[in-house]
PDB file of C-alpha atoms in Angstrom:
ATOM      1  CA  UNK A   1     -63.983 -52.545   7.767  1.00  0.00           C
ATOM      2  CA  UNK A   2     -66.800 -51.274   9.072  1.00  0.00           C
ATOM      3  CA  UNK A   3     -68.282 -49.486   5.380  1.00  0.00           C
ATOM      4  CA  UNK A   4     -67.940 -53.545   4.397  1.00  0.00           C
ATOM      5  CA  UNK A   5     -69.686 -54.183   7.257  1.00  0.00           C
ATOM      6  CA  UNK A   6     -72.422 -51.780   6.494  1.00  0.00           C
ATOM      7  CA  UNK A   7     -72.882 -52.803   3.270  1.00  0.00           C
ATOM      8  CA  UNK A   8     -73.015 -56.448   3.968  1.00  0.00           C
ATOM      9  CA  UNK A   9     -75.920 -55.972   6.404  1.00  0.00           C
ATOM     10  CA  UNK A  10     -77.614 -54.158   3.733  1.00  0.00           C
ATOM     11  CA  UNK A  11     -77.124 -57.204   1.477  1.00  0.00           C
ATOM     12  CA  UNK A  12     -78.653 -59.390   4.255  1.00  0.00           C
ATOM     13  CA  UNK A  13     -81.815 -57.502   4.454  1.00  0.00           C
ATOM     14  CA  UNK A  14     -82.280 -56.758   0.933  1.00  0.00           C
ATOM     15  CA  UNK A  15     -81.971 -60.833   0.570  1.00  0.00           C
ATOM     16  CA  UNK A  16     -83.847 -61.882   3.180  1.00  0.00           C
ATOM     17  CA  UNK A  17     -86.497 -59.609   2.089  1.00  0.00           C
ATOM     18  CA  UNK A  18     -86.769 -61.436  -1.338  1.00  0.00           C
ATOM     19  CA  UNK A  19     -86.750 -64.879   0.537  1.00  0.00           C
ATOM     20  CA  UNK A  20     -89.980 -63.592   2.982  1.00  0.00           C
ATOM     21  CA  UNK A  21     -91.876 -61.775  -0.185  1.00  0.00           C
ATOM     22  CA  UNK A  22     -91.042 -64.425  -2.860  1.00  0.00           C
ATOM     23  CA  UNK A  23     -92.685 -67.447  -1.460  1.00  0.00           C
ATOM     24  CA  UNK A  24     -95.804 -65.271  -0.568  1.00  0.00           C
ATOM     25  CA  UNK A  25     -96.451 -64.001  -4.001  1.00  0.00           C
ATOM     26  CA  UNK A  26     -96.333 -67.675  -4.929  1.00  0.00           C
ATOM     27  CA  UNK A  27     -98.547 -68.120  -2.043  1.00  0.00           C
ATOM     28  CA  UNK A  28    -101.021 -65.519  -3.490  1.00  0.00           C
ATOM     29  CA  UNK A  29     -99.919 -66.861  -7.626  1.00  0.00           C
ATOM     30  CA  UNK A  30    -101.114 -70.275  -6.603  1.00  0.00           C
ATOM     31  CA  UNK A  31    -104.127 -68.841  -5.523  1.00  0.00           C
ATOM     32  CA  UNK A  32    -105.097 -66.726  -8.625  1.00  0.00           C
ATOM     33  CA  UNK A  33    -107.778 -67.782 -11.283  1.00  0.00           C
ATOM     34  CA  UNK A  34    -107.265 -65.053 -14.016  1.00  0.00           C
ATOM     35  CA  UNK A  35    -104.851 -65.216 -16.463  1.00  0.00           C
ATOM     36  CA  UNK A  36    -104.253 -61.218 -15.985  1.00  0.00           C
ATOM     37  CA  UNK A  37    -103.203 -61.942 -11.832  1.00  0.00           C
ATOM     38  CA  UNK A  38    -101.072 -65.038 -13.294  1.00  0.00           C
ATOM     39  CA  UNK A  39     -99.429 -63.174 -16.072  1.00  0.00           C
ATOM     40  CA  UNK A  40     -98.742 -59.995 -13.415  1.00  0.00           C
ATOM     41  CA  UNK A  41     -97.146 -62.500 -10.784  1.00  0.00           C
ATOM     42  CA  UNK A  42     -94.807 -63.830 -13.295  1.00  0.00           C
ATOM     43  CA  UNK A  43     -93.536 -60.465 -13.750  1.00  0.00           C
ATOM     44  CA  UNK A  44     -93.396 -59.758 -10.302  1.00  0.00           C
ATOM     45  CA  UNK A  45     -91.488 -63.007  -9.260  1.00  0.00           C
ATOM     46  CA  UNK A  46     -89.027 -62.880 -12.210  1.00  0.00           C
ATOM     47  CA  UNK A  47     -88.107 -59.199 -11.223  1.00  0.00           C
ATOM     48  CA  UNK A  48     -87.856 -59.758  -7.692  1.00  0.00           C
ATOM     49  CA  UNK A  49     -85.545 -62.776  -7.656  1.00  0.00           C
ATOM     50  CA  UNK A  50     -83.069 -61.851 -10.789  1.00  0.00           C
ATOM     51  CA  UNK A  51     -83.068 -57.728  -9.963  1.00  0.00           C
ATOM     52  CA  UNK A  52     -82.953 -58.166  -6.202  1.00  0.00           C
ATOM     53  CA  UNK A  53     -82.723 -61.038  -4.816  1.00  0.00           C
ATOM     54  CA  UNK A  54     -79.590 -63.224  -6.736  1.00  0.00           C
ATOM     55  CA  UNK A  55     -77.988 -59.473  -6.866  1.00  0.00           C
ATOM     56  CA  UNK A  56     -78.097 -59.354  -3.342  1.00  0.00           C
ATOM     57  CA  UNK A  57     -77.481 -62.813  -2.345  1.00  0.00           C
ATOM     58  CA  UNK A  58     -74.285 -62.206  -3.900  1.00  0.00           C
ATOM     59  CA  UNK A  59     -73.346 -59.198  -2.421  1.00  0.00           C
ATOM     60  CA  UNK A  60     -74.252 -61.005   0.894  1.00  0.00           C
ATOM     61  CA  UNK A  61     -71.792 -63.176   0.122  1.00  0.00           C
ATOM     62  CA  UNK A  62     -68.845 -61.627  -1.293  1.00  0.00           C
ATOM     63  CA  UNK A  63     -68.941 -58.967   1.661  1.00  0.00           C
ATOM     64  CA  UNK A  64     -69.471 -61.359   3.960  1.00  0.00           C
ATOM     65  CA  UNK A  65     -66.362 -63.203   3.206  1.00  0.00           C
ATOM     66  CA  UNK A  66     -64.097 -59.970   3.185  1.00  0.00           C
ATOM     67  CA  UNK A  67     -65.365 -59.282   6.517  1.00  0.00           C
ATOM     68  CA  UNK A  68     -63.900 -63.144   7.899  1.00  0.00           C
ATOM     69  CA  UNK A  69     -60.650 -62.486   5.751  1.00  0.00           C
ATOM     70  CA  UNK A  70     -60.109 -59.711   8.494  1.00  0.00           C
ATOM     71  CA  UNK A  71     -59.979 -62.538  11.418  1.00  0.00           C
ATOM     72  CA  UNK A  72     -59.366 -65.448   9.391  1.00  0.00           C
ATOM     73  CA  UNK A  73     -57.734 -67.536  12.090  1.00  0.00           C
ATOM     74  CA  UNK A  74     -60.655 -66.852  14.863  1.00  0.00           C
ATOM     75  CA  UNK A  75     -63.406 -67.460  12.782  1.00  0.00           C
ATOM     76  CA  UNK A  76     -61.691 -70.972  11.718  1.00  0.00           C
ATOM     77  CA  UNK A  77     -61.800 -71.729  15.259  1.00  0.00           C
ATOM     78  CA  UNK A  78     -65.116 -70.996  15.850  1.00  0.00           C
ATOM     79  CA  UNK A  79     -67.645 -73.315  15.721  1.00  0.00           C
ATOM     80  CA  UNK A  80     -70.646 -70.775  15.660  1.00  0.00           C
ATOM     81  CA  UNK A  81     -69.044 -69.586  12.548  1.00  0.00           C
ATOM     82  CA  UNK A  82     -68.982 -73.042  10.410  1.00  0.00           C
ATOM     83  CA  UNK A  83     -72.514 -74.009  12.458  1.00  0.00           C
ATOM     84  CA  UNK A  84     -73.410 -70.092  10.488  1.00  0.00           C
ATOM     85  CA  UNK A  85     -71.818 -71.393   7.363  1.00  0.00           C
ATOM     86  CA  UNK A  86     -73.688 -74.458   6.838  1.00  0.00           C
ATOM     87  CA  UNK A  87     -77.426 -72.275   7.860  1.00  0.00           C
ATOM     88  CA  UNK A  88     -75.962 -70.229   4.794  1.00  0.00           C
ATOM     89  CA  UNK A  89     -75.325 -72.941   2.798  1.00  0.00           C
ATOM     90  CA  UNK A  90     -78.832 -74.177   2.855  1.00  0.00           C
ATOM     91  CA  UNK A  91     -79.970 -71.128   2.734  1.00  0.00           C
ATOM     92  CA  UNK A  92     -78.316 -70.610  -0.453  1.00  0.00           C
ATOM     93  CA  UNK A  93     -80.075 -73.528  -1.689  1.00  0.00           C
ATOM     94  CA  UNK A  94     -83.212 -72.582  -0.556  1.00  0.00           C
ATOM     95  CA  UNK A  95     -83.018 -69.040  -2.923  1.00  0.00           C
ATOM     96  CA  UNK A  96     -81.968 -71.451  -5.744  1.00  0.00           C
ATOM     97  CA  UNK A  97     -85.188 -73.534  -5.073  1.00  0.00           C
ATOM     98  CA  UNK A  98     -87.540 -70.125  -5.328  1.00  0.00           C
ATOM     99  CA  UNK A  99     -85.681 -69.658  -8.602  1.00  0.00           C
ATOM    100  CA  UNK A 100     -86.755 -72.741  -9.702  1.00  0.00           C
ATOM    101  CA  UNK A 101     -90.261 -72.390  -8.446  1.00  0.00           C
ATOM    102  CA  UNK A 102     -90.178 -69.106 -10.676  1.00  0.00           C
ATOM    103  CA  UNK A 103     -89.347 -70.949 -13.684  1.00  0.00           C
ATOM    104  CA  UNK A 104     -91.848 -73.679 -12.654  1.00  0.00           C
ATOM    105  CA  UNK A 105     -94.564 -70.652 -11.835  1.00  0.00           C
ATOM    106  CA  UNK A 106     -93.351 -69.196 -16.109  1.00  0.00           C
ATOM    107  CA  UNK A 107     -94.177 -72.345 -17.442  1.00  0.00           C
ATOM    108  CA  UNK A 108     -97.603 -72.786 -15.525  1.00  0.00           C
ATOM    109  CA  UNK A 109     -96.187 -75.557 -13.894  1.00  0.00           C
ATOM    110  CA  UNK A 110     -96.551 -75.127 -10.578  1.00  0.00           C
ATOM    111  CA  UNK A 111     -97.250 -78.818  -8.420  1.00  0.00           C
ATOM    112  CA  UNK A 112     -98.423 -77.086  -5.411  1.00  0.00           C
ATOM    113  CA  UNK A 113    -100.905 -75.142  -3.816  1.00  0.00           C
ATOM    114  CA  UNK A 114    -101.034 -72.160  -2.011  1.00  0.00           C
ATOM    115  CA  UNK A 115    -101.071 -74.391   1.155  1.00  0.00           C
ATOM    116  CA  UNK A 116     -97.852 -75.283   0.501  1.00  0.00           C
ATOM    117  CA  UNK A 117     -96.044 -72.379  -0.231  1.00  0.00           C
ATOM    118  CA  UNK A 118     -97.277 -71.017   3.339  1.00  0.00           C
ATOM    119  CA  UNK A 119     -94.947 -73.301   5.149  1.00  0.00           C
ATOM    120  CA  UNK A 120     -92.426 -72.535   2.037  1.00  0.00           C
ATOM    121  CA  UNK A 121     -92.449 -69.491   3.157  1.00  0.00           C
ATOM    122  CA  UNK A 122     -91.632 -69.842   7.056  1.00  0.00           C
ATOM    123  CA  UNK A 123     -88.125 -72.063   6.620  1.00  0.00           C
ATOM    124  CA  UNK A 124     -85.984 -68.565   6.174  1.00  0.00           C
ATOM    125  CA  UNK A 125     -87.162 -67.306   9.063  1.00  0.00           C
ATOM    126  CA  UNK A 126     -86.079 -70.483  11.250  1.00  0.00           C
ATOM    127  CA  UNK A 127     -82.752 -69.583   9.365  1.00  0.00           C
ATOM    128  CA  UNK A 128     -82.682 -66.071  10.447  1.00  0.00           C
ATOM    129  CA  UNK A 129     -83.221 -66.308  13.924  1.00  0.00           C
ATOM    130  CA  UNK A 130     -80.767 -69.137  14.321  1.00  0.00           C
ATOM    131  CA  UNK A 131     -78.003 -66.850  12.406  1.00  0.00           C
ATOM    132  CA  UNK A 132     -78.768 -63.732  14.025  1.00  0.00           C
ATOM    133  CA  UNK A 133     -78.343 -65.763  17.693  1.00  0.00           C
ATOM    134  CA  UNK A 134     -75.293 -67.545  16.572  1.00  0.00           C
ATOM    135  CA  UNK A 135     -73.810 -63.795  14.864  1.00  0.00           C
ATOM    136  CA  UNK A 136     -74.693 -61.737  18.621  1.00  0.00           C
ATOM    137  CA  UNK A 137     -73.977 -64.507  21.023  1.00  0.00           C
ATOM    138  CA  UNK A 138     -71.380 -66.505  19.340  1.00  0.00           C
ATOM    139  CA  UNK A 139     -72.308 -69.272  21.870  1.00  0.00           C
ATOM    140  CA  UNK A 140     -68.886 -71.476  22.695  1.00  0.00           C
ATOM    141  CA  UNK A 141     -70.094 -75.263  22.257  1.00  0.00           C
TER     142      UNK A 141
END
């Protein structure tokens, strides 16, 4: 249990890496002029979200599930764990929305500007500090 637990962390950090850097080279791709910057953020984005980030999203997943198979019945009981659930639920959504933004960003069709993606970019950390609290101090509610 504990080389699944390993790994799984290692999923979480890999993934959560993607979801800080992604939305910052969009930050920096809505920002560019040239089409040699655009053309090398496309790249960058593309290779970053399908090589990493999905990859490791999925992983995160997966091992994160065997893990609660262990302790099926306390974790069913626990309403940390379904309050942890539903933060990775929309968190799931929110990598599927930089996915589409790196479609959006291939077409040169991005909507927004660079002001935008800067507050883009903050929501997974508001995730990640809620899910690490609710992981260590499994508060009872």
């Amino acid at each position: 249990m504990l080389w699944i637990k390993a790994f799984h962390i290692v999923a979480v950090v890999c993934w959560f890496a993607m979801l800080f850097y992604l939305p910052r080279l969009f930050v920096y791709h809505a920002m560019a002029e040239d089409e040699i910057s655009k053309e090398r953020f496309k790249v960058m984005e593309r290779k970053l979200y399908r090589g990493i980030g999905t990859p490791s999203m999925v992983a995160t997943i997966v091992l994160g599930a065997w893990l609660a198979s262990y302790n099926g019945a306390y974790y069913a009981a626990s309403i940390w764990f379904w309050i942890k659930l539903s933060l990775i639920f929309i968190l799931i959504g929110y990598h599927h929305m930089c996915g589409a933004m790196v479609k959006k960003f291939a077409r040169d069709e991005n909507p927004h500007g660079h002001v935008y993606f800067r507050w883009f970019n903050e929501f997974p950390v508001l995730i990640l500090i809620a899910v690490v609290i609710l992981v260590v101090v499994k508060p009872n509610f």
